[in-house]
Amino acid sequence: MGVQPVRVGIADDHPITRSALRAYLDELDDIRVVAEATCGREAIDLVRTQALDVLLLDLDMPGQSGIDALGMIKAKAEHVGVLVLSGYPEHQYAVPLIRNGASGYLNKACEPSEIATAIRRVAQGSRYITPAVAELLATQVITPPSSGLHEHLSARELQVFLKLAQGKTAGEVASELSLSAKTVSTYRARLMLKLQARSNSDLTYYALKHRLLD
């Protein structure tokens, strides 16, 4: 009897992304895509109802985002490795997401073969840490906490912060993240306090100073 293929779920709201990932992974003898989800809520249901080894999780999805879903996914299916596959650069979200339970973080610009390698590593119960993420983790270990106030933000706070720092209004942020304007305003007030800022311009300056914007 042969070795059972790694059972993979894909959570991404773009059909073309899911289709391309499935087409590539299903060509491999040791990996099999068994389920798909289009939002965070569906991803949570997926790990509860499907036998998965690894979940590929996008961050920006309608309704409940990948950031919101991560904690619930790990709570409901601790054995499932969650590999974040995102269009955002590593320096923006990798460290807080790994701290929140992700088994690895890959940028969508990576080679398909690296995704397969990461899936195999995560399926074995290990984490997949790219050199870029390893450098970020090492920097945060050796750098005094006072040098980077953003390092203490939650993944969701960081997400709201970066969108505000890009010049988006609270209403625009609320629409993009499927939040209420009141919730975004609450996050903004919290960010002002944590980052010692007084305006959105201060948030932009902080983000540029710490090279958090592309």
Short mmCIF file of C-alpha atoms in Angstrom, two decimals:
data_model
loop_
_atom_site.label_atom_id
_atom_site.label_comp_id
_atom_site.label_asym_id
_atom_site.label_seq_id
_atom_site.Cartn_x
_atom_site.Cartn_y
_atom_site.Cartn_z
CA MET A 1 0.00 0.00 0.00
CA GLY A 2 1.45 3.36 -1.09
CA VAL A 3 1.95 6.48 0.99
CA GLN A 4 -1.22 8.56 1.33
CA PRO A 5 -0.97 11.92 -0.53
CA VAL A 6 -0.98 15.11 1.50
CA ARG A 7 -4.59 16.35 1.62
CA VAL A 8 -4.76 20.05 0.82
CA GLY A 9 -7.53 22.64 1.03
CA ILE A 10 -7.37 25.98 -0.82
CA ALA A 11 -9.06 29.09 0.62
CA ASP A 12 -8.94 31.97 -1.88
CA ASP A 13 -11.68 34.16 -3.32
CA HIS A 14 -10.19 34.22 -6.85
CA PRO A 15 -11.36 31.25 -8.98
CA ILE A 16 -8.35 31.55 -11.30
CA THR A 17 -5.96 31.27 -8.34
CA ARG A 18 -7.71 28.20 -6.98
CA SER A 19 -7.83 26.63 -10.43
CA ALA A 20 -4.14 27.25 -11.11
CA LEU A 21 -3.09 25.90 -7.71
CA ARG A 22 -5.27 22.82 -8.09
CA ALA A 23 -3.97 22.13 -11.62
CA TYR A 24 -0.35 22.34 -10.49
CA LEU A 25 -0.67 20.45 -7.21
CA ASP A 26 -2.80 17.65 -8.66
CA GLU A 27 0.04 16.86 -11.08
CA LEU A 28 2.17 15.84 -8.10
CA ASP A 29 1.96 12.25 -6.91
CA ASP A 30 2.21 13.05 -3.20
CA ILE A 31 -0.21 16.01 -2.95
CA ARG A 32 -3.94 16.07 -3.58
CA VAL A 33 -6.33 19.05 -3.43
CA VAL A 34 -9.49 17.78 -1.74
CA ALA A 35 -11.52 20.93 -1.02
CA GLU A 36 -11.84 24.66 -1.75
CA ALA A 37 -13.22 27.72 0.04
CA THR A 38 -13.89 31.27 -1.13
CA CYS A 39 -13.86 33.14 2.20
CA GLY A 40 -12.76 32.85 5.80
CA ARG A 41 -16.12 31.49 6.95
CA GLU A 42 -15.98 28.70 4.39
CA ALA A 43 -12.37 27.97 5.36
CA ILE A 44 -13.43 27.46 8.97
CA ASP A 45 -16.20 25.10 7.86
CA LEU A 46 -13.70 23.31 5.61
CA VAL A 47 -11.37 22.28 8.42
CA ARG A 48 -14.35 21.08 10.45
CA THR A 49 -15.92 18.95 7.72
CA GLN A 50 -13.00 17.79 5.56
CA ALA A 51 -10.00 15.60 6.40
CA LEU A 52 -7.14 18.00 5.66
CA ASP A 53 -3.44 18.00 6.36
CA VAL A 54 -2.65 21.49 5.07
CA LEU A 55 -4.78 24.56 4.30
CA LEU A 56 -3.52 27.19 1.84
CA LEU A 57 -5.03 30.42 3.16
CA ASP A 58 -5.31 33.79 1.42
CA LEU A 59 -5.64 36.92 3.56
CA ASP A 60 -7.90 39.27 1.61
CA MET A 61 -11.25 37.57 1.15
CA PRO A 62 -14.81 38.94 1.38
CA GLY A 63 -16.73 38.64 4.62
CA GLN A 64 -14.46 36.97 7.12
CA SER A 65 -10.87 37.43 5.99
CA GLY A 66 -8.04 34.96 6.36
CA ILE A 67 -6.63 37.03 9.20
CA ASP A 68 -9.89 36.71 11.14
CA ALA A 69 -10.26 33.03 10.30
CA LEU A 70 -6.77 31.88 11.29
CA GLY A 71 -7.34 31.77 15.05
CA MET A 72 -10.66 29.96 14.69
CA ILE A 73 -9.17 27.45 12.25
CA LYS A 74 -6.36 26.58 14.66
CA ALA A 75 -8.86 26.32 17.53
CA LYS A 76 -11.14 23.94 15.65
CA ALA A 77 -8.49 21.88 13.85
CA GLU A 78 -5.16 22.23 15.60
CA HIS A 79 -3.69 19.37 13.57
CA VAL A 80 -4.20 21.16 10.24
CA GLY A 81 -1.16 23.13 9.15
CA VAL A 82 -2.07 26.58 7.81
CA LEU A 83 0.18 27.92 5.08
CA VAL A 84 -0.60 31.55 4.28
CA LEU A 85 -0.29 32.32 0.57
CA SER A 86 -0.70 36.06 0.12
CA GLY A 87 -0.02 38.89 -2.29
CA TYR A 88 1.32 40.99 0.58
CA PRO A 89 5.09 41.15 1.12
CA GLU A 90 6.50 39.14 4.01
CA HIS A 91 7.54 42.19 6.03
CA GLN A 92 3.93 43.30 6.41
CA TYR A 93 2.17 40.25 7.82
CA ALA A 94 4.41 37.19 8.09
CA VAL A 95 5.62 37.57 11.68
CA PRO A 96 2.27 38.36 13.39
CA LEU A 97 0.52 35.58 11.46
CA ILE A 98 3.16 33.01 12.36
CA ARG A 99 2.87 34.13 15.97
CA ASN A 100 -0.88 33.61 15.69
CA GLY A 101 -0.53 30.01 14.55
CA ALA A 102 0.32 29.98 10.84
CA SER A 103 2.81 27.28 9.89
CA GLY A 104 4.35 29.39 7.15
CA TYR A 105 3.97 32.46 4.95
CA LEU A 106 4.58 32.62 1.21
CA ASN A 107 4.18 35.51 -1.18
CA LYS A 108 2.16 34.64 -4.30
CA ALA A 109 5.11 35.71 -6.43
CA CYS A 110 7.03 32.62 -5.31
CA GLU A 111 7.73 29.65 -7.59
CA PRO A 112 5.06 26.91 -7.65
CA SER A 113 7.68 24.38 -6.62
CA GLU A 114 8.25 26.31 -3.39
CA ILE A 115 4.56 26.01 -2.55
CA ALA A 116 4.81 22.23 -2.97
CA THR A 117 7.94 22.12 -0.82
CA ALA A 118 6.23 24.19 1.88
CA ILE A 119 3.15 21.95 1.83
CA ARG A 120 5.29 18.84 2.34
CA ARG A 121 7.18 20.46 5.22
CA VAL A 122 4.02 21.68 6.95
CA ALA A 123 2.32 18.30 6.48
CA GLN A 124 5.17 16.75 8.48
CA GLY A 125 4.32 19.01 11.41
CA SER A 126 7.10 21.53 10.80
CA ARG A 127 6.99 25.20 9.94
CA TYR A 128 8.12 26.52 6.58
CA ILE A 129 10.20 29.65 7.10
CA THR A 130 11.62 31.39 4.04
CA PRO A 131 14.97 33.22 4.33
CA ALA A 132 13.10 36.55 4.21
CA VAL A 133 10.80 35.56 7.08
CA ALA A 134 13.72 34.07 9.05
CA GLU A 135 15.48 37.42 8.82
CA LEU A 136 12.38 39.24 10.04
CA LEU A 137 12.04 36.87 13.00
CA ALA A 138 15.73 37.22 13.86
CA THR A 139 15.54 41.00 13.66
CA GLN A 140 12.61 41.11 16.06
CA VAL A 141 14.44 38.87 18.52
CA ILE A 142 17.56 41.03 18.68
CA THR A 143 15.90 44.46 18.29
CA PRO A 144 14.64 46.24 21.42
CA PRO A 145 10.80 46.36 21.48
CA SER A 146 10.81 50.15 21.68
CA SER A 147 12.30 50.38 18.18
CA GLY A 148 9.18 49.04 16.50
CA LEU A 149 5.83 49.81 18.11
CA HIS A 150 4.03 48.16 15.18
CA GLU A 151 5.55 44.81 16.17
CA HIS A 152 3.05 44.66 19.04
CA LEU A 153 -0.02 45.12 16.85
CA SER A 154 -2.34 42.23 16.15
CA ALA A 155 -2.61 41.04 12.54
CA ARG A 156 -5.96 42.81 12.14
CA GLU A 157 -4.66 46.04 13.69
CA LEU A 158 -1.72 45.90 11.32
CA GLN A 159 -4.04 45.39 8.37
CA VAL A 160 -6.16 48.43 9.27
CA PHE A 161 -3.04 50.49 10.03
CA LEU A 162 -1.47 49.84 6.62
CA LYS A 163 -4.65 50.73 4.75
CA LEU A 164 -5.02 53.98 6.70
CA ALA A 165 -1.34 54.71 6.13
CA GLN A 166 -1.95 54.34 2.39
CA GLY A 167 -4.33 57.29 2.62
CA LYS A 168 -7.61 55.38 2.61
CA THR A 169 -10.56 56.73 4.57
CA ALA A 170 -12.21 54.83 7.40
CA GLY A 171 -15.18 54.22 5.11
CA GLU A 172 -12.96 52.77 2.37
CA VAL A 173 -11.17 50.54 4.87
CA ALA A 174 -14.50 49.37 6.28
CA SER A 175 -15.74 48.47 2.80
CA GLU A 176 -12.57 46.61 1.80
CA LEU A 177 -12.40 44.60 5.02
CA SER A 178 -16.15 44.03 5.39
CA LEU A 179 -16.20 45.87 8.72
CA SER A 180 -18.47 48.59 10.04
CA ALA A 181 -17.21 52.17 9.97
CA LYS A 182 -17.57 52.22 13.75
CA THR A 183 -15.29 49.19 14.10
CA VAL A 184 -12.65 50.80 11.88
CA SER A 185 -12.86 53.99 13.93
CA THR A 186 -12.29 51.93 17.07
CA TYR A 187 -9.23 50.33 15.49
CA ARG A 188 -7.98 53.75 14.40
CA ALA A 189 -8.25 55.14 17.92
CA ARG A 190 -6.40 52.11 19.25
CA LEU A 191 -3.67 52.54 16.62
CA MET A 192 -3.23 56.20 17.48
CA LEU A 193 -2.59 55.22 21.06
CA LYS A 194 -0.29 52.28 20.36
CA LEU A 195 1.74 54.05 17.68
CA GLN A 196 1.80 57.38 19.50
CA ALA A 197 0.22 59.13 16.51
CA ARG A 198 -2.14 62.08 16.31
CA SER A 199 -3.35 61.90 12.72
CA ASN A 200 -3.48 59.70 9.64
CA SER A 201 -0.47 61.62 8.35
CA ASP A 202 1.46 60.43 11.40
CA LEU A 203 0.46 56.87 10.54
CA THR A 204 1.73 57.32 6.99
CA TYR A 205 4.99 58.82 8.22
CA TYR A 206 5.47 55.93 10.65
CA ALA A 207 4.80 53.34 7.94
CA LEU A 208 7.24 54.98 5.54
CA LYS A 209 9.89 55.37 8.23
CA HIS A 210 9.73 51.65 9.04
CA ARG A 211 9.49 50.65 5.34
CA LEU A 212 6.07 49.07 5.74
CA LEU A 213 4.67 50.53 2.52
CA ASP A 214 5.75 49.42 -0.94
#
